[in-house]
Short mmCIF file of N, CA, C and O in Angstrom, two decimals:
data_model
loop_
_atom_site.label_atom_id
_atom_site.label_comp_id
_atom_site.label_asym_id
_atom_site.label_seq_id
_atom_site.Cartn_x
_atom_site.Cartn_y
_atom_site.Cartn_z
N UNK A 1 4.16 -11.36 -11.03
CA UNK A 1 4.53 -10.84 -12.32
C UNK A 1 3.89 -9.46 -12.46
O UNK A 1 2.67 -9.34 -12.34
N UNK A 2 4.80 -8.27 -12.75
CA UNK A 2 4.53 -7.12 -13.63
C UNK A 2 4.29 -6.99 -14.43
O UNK A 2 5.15 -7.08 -15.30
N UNK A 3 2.51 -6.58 -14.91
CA UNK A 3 2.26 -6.58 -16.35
C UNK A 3 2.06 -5.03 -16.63
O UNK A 3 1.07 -4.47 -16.16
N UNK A 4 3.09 -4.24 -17.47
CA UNK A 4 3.01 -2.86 -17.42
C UNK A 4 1.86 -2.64 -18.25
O UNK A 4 1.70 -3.52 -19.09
N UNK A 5 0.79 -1.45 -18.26
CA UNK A 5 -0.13 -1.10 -19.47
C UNK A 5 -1.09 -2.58 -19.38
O UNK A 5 -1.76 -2.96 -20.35
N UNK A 6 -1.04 -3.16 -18.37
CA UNK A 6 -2.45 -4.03 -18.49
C UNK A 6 -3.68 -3.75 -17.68
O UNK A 6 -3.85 -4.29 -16.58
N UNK A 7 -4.86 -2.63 -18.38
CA UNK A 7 -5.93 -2.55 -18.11
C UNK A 7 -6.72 -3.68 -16.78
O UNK A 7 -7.08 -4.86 -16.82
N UNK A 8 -6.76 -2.59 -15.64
CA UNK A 8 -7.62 -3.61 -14.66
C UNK A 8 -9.41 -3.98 -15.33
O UNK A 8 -10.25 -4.45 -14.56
N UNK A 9 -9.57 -3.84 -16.02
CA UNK A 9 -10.57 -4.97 -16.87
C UNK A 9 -10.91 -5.79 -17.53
O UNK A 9 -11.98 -6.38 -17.73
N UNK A 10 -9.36 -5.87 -18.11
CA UNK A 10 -9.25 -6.76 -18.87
C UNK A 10 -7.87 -7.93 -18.21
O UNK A 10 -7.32 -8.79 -18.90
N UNK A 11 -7.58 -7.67 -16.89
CA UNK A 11 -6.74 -8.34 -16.01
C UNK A 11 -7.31 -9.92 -15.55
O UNK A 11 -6.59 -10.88 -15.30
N UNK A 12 -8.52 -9.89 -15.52
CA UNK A 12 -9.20 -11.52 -14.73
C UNK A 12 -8.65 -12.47 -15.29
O UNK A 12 -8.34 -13.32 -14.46
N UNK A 13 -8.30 -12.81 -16.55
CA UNK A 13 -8.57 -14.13 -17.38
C UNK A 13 -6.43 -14.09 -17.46
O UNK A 13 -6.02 -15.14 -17.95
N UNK A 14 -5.92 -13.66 -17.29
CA UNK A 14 -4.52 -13.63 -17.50
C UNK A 14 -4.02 -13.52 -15.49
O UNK A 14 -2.99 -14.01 -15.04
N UNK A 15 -4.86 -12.92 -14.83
CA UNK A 15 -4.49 -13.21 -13.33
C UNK A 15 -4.96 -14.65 -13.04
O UNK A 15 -4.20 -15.25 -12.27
N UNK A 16 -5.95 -15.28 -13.43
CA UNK A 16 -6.46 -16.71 -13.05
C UNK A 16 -5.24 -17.77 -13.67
O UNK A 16 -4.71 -18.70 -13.05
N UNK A 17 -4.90 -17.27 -15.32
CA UNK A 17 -3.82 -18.57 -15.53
C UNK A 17 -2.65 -18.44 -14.56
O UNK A 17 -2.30 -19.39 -13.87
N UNK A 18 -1.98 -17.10 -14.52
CA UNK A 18 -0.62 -17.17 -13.52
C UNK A 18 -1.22 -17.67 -12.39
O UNK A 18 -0.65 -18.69 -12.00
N UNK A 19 -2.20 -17.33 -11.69
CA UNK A 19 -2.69 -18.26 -10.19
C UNK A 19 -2.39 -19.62 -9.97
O UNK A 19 -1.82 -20.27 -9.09
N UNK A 20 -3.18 -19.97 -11.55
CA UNK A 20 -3.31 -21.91 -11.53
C UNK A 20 -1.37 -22.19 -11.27
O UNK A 20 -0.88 -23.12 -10.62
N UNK A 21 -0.67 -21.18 -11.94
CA UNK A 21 0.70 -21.47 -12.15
C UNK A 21 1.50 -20.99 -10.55
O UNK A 21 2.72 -21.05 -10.51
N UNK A 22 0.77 -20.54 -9.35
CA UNK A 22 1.08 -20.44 -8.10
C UNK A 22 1.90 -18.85 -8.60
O UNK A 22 2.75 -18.46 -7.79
N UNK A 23 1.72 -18.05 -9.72
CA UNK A 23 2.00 -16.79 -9.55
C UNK A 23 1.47 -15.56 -9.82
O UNK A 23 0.95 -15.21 -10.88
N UNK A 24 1.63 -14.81 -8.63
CA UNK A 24 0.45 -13.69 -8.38
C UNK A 24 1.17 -12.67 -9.45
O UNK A 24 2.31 -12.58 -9.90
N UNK A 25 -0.59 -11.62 -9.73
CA UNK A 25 -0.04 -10.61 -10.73
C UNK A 25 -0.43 -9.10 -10.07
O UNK A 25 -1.44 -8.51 -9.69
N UNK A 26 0.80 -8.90 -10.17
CA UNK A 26 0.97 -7.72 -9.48
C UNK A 26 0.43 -6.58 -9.72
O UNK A 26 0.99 -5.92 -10.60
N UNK A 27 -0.56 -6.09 -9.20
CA UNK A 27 -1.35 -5.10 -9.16
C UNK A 27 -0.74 -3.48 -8.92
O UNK A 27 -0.27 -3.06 -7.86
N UNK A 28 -0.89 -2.64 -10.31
CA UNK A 28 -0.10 -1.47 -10.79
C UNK A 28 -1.63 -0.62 -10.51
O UNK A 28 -2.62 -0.70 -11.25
N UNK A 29 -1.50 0.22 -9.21
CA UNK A 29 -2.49 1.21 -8.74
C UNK A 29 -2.17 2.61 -9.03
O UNK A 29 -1.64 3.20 -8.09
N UNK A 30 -2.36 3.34 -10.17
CA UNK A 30 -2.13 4.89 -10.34
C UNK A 30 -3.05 5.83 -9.67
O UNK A 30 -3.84 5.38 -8.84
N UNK A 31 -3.02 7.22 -9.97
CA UNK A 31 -3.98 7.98 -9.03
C UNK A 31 -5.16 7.60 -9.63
O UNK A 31 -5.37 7.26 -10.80
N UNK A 32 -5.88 7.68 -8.72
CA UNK A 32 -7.52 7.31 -9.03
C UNK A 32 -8.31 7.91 -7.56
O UNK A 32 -7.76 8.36 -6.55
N UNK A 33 -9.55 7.78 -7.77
CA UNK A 33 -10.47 8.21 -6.72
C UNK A 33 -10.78 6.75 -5.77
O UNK A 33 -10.84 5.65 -6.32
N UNK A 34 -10.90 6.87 -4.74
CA UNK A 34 -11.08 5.85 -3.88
C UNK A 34 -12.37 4.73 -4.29
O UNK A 34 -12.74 3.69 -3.75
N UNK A 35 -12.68 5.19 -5.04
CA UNK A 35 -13.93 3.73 -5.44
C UNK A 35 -12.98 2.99 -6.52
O UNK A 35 -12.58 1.83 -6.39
N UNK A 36 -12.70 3.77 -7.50
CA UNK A 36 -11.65 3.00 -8.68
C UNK A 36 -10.64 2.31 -7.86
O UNK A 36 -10.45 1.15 -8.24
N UNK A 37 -9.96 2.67 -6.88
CA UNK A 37 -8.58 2.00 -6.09
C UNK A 37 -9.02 1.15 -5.39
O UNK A 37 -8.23 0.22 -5.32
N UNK A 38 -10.42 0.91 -4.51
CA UNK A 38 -10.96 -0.18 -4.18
C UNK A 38 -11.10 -1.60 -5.61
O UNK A 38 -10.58 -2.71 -5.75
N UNK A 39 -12.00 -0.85 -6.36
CA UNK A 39 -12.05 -1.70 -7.66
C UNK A 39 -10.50 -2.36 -8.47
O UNK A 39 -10.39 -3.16 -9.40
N UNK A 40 -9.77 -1.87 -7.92
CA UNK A 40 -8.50 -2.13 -8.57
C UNK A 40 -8.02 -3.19 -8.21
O UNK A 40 -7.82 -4.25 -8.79
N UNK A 41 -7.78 -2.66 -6.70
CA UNK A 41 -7.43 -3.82 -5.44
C UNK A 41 -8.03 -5.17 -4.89
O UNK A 41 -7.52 -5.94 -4.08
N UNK A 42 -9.41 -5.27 -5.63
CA UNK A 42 -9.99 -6.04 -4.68
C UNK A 42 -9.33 -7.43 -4.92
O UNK A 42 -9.05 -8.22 -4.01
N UNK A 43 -9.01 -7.74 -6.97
CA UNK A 43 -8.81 -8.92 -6.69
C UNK A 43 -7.51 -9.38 -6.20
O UNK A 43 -7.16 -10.53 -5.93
N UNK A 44 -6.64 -7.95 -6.09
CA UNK A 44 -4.76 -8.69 -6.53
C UNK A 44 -4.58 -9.23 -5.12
O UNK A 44 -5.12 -9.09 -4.03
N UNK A 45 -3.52 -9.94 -5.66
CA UNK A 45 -2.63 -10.72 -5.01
C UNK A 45 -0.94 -10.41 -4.21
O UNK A 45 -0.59 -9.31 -4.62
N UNK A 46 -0.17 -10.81 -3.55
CA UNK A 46 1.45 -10.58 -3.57
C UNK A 46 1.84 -9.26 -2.56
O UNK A 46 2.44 -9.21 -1.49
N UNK A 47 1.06 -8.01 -3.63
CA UNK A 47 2.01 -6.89 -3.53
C UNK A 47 1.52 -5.62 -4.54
O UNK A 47 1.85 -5.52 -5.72
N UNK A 48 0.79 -4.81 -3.91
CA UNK A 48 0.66 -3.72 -4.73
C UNK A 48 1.61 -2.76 -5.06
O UNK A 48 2.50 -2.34 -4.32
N UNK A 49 1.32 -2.35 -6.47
CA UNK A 49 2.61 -1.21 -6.87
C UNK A 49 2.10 -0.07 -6.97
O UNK A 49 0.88 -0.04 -6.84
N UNK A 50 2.67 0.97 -7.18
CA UNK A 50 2.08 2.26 -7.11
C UNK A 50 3.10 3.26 -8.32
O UNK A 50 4.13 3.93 -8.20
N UNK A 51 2.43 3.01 -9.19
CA UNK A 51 2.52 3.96 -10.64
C UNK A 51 2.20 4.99 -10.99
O UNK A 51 1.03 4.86 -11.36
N UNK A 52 2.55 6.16 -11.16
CA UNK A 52 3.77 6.96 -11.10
C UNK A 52 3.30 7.31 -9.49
O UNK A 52 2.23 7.41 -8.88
N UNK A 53 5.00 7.46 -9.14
CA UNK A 53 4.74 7.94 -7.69
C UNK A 53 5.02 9.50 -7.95
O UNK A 53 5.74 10.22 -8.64
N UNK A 54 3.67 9.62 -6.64
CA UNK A 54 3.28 11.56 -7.28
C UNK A 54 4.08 12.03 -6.07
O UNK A 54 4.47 11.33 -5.14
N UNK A 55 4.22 13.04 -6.22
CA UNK A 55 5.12 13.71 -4.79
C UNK A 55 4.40 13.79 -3.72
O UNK A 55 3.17 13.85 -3.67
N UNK A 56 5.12 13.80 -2.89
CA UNK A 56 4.44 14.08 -1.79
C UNK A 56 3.60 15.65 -1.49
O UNK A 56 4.02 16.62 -2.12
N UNK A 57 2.56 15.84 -0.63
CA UNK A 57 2.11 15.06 -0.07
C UNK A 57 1.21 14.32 -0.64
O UNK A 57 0.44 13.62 0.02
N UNK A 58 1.19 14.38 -1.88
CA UNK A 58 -0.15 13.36 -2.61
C UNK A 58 0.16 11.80 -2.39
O UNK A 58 -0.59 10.85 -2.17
N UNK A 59 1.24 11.85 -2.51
CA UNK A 59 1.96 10.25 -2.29
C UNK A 59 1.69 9.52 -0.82
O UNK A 59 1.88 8.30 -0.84
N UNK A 60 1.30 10.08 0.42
CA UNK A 60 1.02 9.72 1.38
C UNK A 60 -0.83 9.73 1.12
O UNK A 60 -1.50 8.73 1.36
N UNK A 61 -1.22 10.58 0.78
CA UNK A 61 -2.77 10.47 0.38
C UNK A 61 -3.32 9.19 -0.29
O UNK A 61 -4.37 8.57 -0.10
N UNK A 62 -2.33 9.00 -1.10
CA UNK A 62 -2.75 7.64 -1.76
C UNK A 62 -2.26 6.65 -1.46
O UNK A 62 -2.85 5.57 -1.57
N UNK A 63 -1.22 6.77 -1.08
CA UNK A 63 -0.85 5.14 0.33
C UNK A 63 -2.21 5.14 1.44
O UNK A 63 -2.65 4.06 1.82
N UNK A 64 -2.83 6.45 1.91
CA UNK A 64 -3.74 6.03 2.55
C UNK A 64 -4.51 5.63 1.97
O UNK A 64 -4.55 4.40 1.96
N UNK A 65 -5.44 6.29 1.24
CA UNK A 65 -6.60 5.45 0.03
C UNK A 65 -6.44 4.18 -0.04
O UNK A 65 -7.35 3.39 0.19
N UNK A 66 -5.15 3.80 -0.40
CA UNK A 66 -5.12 2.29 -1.00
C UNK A 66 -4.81 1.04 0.31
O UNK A 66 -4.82 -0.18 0.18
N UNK A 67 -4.55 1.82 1.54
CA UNK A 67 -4.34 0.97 2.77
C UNK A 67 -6.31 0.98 3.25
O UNK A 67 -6.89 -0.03 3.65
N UNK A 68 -6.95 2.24 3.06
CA UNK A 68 -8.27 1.48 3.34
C UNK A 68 -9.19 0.88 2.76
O UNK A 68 -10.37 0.71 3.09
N UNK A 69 -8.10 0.27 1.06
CA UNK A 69 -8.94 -0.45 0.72
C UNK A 69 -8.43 -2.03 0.19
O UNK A 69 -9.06 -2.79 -0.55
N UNK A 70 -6.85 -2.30 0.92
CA UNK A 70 -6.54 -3.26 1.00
C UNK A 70 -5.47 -3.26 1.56
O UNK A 70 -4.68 -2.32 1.56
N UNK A 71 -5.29 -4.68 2.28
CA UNK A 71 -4.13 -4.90 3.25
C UNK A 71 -2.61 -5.19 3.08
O UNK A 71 -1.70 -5.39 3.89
N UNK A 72 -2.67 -5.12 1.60
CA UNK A 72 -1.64 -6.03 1.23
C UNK A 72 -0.58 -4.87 1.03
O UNK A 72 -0.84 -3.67 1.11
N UNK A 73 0.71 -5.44 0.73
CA UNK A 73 2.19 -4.70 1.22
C UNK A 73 2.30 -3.21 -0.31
O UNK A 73 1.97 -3.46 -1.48
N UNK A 74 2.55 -2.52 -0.07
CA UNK A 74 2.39 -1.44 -0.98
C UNK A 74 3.96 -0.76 -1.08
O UNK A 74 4.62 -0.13 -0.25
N UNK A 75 4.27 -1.25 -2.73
CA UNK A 75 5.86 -0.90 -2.92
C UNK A 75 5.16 0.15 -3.92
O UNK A 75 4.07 0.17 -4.50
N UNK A 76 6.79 1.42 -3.83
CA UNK A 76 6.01 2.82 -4.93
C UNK A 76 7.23 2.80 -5.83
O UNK A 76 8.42 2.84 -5.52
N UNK A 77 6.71 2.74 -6.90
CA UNK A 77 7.66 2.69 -8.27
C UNK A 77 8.70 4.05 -8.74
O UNK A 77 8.42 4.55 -9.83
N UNK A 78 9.20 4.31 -8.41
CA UNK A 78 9.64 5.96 -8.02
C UNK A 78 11.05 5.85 -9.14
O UNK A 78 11.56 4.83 -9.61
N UNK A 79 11.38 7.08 -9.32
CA UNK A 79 12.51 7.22 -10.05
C UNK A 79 13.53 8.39 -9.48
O UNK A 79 14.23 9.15 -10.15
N UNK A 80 13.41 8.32 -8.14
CA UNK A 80 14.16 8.78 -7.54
C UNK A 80 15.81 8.34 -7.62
O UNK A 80 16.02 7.21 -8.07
N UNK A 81 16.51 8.82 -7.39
CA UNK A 81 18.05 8.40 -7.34
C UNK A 81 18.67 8.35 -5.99
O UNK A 81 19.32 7.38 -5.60
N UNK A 82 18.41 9.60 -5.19
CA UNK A 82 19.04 9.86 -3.86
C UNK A 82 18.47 8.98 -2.80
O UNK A 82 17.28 8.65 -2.71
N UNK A 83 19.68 8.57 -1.82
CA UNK A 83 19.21 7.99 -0.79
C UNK A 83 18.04 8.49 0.22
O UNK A 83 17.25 7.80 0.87
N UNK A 84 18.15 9.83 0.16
CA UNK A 84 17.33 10.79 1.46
C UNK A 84 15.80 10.53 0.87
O UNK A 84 14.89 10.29 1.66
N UNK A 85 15.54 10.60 -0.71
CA UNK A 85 14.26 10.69 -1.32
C UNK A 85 13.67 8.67 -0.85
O UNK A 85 12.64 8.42 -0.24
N UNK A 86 14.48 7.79 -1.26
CA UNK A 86 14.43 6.55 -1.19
C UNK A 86 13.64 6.53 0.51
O UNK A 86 12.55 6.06 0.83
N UNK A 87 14.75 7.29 1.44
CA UNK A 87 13.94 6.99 2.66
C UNK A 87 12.81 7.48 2.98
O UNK A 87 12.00 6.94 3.73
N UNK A 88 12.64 8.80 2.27
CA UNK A 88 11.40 9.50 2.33
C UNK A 88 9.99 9.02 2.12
O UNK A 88 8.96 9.49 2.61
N UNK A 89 10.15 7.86 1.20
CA UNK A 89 9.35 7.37 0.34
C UNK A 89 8.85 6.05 1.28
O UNK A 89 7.67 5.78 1.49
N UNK A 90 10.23 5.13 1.89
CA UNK A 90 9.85 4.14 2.85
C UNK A 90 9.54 4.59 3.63
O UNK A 90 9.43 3.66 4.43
N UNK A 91 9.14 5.83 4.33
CA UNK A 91 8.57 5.98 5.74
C UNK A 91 7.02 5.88 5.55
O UNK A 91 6.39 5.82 6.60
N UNK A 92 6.12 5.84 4.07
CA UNK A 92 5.07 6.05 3.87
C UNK A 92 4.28 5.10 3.43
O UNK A 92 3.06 5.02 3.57
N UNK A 93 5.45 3.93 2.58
CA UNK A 93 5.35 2.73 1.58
C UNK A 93 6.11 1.37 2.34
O UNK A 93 7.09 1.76 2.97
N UNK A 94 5.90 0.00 2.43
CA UNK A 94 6.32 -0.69 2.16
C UNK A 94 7.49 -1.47 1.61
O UNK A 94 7.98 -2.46 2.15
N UNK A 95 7.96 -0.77 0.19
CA UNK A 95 8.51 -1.11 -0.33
C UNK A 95 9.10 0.12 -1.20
O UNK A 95 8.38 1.11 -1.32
N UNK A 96 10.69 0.10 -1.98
CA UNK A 96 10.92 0.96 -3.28
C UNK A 96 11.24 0.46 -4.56
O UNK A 96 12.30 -0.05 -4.91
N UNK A 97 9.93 0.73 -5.42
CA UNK A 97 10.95 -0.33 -6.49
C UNK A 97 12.07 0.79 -7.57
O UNK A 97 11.53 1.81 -8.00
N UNK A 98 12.82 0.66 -7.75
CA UNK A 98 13.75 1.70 -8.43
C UNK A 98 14.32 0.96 -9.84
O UNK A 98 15.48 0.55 -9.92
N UNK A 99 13.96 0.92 -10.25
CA UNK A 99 14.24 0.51 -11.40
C UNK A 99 15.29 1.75 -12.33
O UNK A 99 16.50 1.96 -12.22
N UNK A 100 14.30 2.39 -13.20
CA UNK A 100 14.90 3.35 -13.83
C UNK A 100 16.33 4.28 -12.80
O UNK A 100 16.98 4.93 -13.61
N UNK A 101 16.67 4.39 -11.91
CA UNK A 101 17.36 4.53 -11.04
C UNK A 101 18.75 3.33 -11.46
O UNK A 101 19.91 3.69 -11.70
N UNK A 102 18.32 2.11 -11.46
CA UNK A 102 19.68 1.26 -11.25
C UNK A 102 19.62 1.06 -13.11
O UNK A 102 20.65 0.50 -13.49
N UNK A 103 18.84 1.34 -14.04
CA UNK A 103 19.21 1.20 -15.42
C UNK A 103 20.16 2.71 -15.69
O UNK A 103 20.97 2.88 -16.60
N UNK A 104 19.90 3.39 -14.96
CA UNK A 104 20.60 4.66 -15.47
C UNK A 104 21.97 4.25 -14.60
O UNK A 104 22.96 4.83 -15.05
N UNK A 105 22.15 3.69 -13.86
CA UNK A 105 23.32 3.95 -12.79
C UNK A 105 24.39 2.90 -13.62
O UNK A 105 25.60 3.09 -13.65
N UNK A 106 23.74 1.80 -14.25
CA UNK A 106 24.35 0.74 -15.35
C UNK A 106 24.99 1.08 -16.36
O UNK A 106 26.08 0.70 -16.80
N UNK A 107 23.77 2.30 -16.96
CA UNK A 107 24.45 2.44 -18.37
C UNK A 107 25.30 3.88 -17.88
O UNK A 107 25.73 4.68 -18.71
N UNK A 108 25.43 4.02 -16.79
CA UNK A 108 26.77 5.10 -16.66
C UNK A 108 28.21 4.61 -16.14
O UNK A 108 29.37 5.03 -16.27
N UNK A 109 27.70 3.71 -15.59
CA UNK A 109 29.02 3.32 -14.82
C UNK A 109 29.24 1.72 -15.10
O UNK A 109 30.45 1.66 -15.31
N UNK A 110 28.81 0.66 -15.20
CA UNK A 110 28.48 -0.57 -15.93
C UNK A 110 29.53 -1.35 -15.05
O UNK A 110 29.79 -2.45 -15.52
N UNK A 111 30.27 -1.01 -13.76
CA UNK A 111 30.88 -1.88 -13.10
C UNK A 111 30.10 -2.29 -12.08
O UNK A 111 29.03 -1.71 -11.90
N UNK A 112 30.52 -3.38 -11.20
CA UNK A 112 29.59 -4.35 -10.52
C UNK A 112 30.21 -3.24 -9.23
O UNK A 112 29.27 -2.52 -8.88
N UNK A 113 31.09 -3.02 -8.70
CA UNK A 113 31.69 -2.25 -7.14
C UNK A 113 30.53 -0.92 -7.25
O UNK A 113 30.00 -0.55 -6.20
N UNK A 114 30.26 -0.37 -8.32
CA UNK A 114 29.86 0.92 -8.29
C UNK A 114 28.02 0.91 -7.93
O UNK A 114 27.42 1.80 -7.33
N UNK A 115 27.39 -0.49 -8.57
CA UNK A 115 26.44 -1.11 -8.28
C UNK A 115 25.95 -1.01 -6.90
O UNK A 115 25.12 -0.35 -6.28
N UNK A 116 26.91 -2.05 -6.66
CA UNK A 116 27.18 -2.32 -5.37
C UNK A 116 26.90 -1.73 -4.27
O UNK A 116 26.13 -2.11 -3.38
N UNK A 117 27.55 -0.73 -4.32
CA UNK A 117 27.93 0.83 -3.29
C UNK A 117 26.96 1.23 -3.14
O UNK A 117 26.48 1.31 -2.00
N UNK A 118 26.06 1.78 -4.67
CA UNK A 118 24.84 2.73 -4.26
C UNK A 118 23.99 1.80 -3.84
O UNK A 118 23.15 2.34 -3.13
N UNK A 119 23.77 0.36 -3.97
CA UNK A 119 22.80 -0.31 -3.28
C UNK A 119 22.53 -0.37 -1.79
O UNK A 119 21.53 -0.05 -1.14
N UNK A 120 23.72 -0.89 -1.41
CA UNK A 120 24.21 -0.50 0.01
C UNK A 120 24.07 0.78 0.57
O UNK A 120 23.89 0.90 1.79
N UNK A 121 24.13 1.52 0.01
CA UNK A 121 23.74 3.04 0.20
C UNK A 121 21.97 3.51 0.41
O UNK A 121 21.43 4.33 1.15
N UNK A 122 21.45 2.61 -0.58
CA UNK A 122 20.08 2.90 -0.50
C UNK A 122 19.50 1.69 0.64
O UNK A 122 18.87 2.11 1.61
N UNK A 123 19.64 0.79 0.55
CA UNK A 123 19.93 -0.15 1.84
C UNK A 123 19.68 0.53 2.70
O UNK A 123 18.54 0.92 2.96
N UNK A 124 20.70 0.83 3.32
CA UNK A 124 21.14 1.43 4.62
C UNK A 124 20.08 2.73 4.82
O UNK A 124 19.67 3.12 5.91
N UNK A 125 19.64 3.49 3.15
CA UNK A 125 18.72 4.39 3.84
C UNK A 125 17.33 3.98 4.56
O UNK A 125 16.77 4.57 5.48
N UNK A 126 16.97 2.87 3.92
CA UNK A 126 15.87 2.20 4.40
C UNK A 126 15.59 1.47 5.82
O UNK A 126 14.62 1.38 6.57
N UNK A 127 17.12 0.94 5.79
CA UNK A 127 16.48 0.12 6.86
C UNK A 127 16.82 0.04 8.47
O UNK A 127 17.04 -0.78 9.36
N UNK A 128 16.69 1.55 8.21
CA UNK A 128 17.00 1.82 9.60
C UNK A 128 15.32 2.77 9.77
O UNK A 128 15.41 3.22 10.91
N UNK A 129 14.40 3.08 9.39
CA UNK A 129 13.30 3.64 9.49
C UNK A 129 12.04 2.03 9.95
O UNK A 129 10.82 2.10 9.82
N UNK A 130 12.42 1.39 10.20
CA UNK A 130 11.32 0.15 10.49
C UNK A 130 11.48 -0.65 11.15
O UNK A 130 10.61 -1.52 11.30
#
């Protein structure tokens, strides 16, 4: 679970109930200095996210930071649109989460084929880099 705007200090007591419930809470890592991104990381679980994704090359700086201070799979929250940026982004990250990307692509075009297409499109940019 994504909890947007939930303070990593006040995260313990709301990550322990989803646990007991077998679901991890997904840990939202923004820029920070490498002791705070250790402190961030230590307890999560699943799948780290990465909030706001900064451009590159800062965006590879902090995929490193946060790979030496935990192992776990690192998706970057990006609001990119284009396929070329999407792959740009998986050559550095794990994962893309695009959200704002497929809400804008909805409320423009609101058919399921058109969906479709650019998914497959961003698809295909990805997964040929791994």
């Amino acid at each position: 679970m994504v909890v947007p705007d939930l303070p990593h200090e006040e995260a313990a007591d709301f990550r322990a109930a989803l646990a007991d419930e077998g679901i991890d809470l997904i840990t939202i890592v923004g820029p920070a200095d490498p002791e705070r991104i250790k402190a961030v990381v230590a307890p999560a679980t699943g799948f780290l996210t990465v909030f706001p994704a900064p451009p590159e090359p800062v965006l590879s700086q902090e995929i490193a930071a946060i790979r030496a201070a935990s192992d776990l799979p690192i998706v970057v929250n990006a609001e990119v649109t284009q396929p070329q940026a999407v792959e740009a982004i998986a050559k550095v990250a794990d994962g893309v989460q695009l959200n704002a990307a497929f809400v804008q692509l909805i409320a423009d075009h609101a058919d399921a084929k058109t969906v479709a297409d650019y998914t497959k499109r961003l698809v295909s940019a990805v997964t040929t880099i791994k």
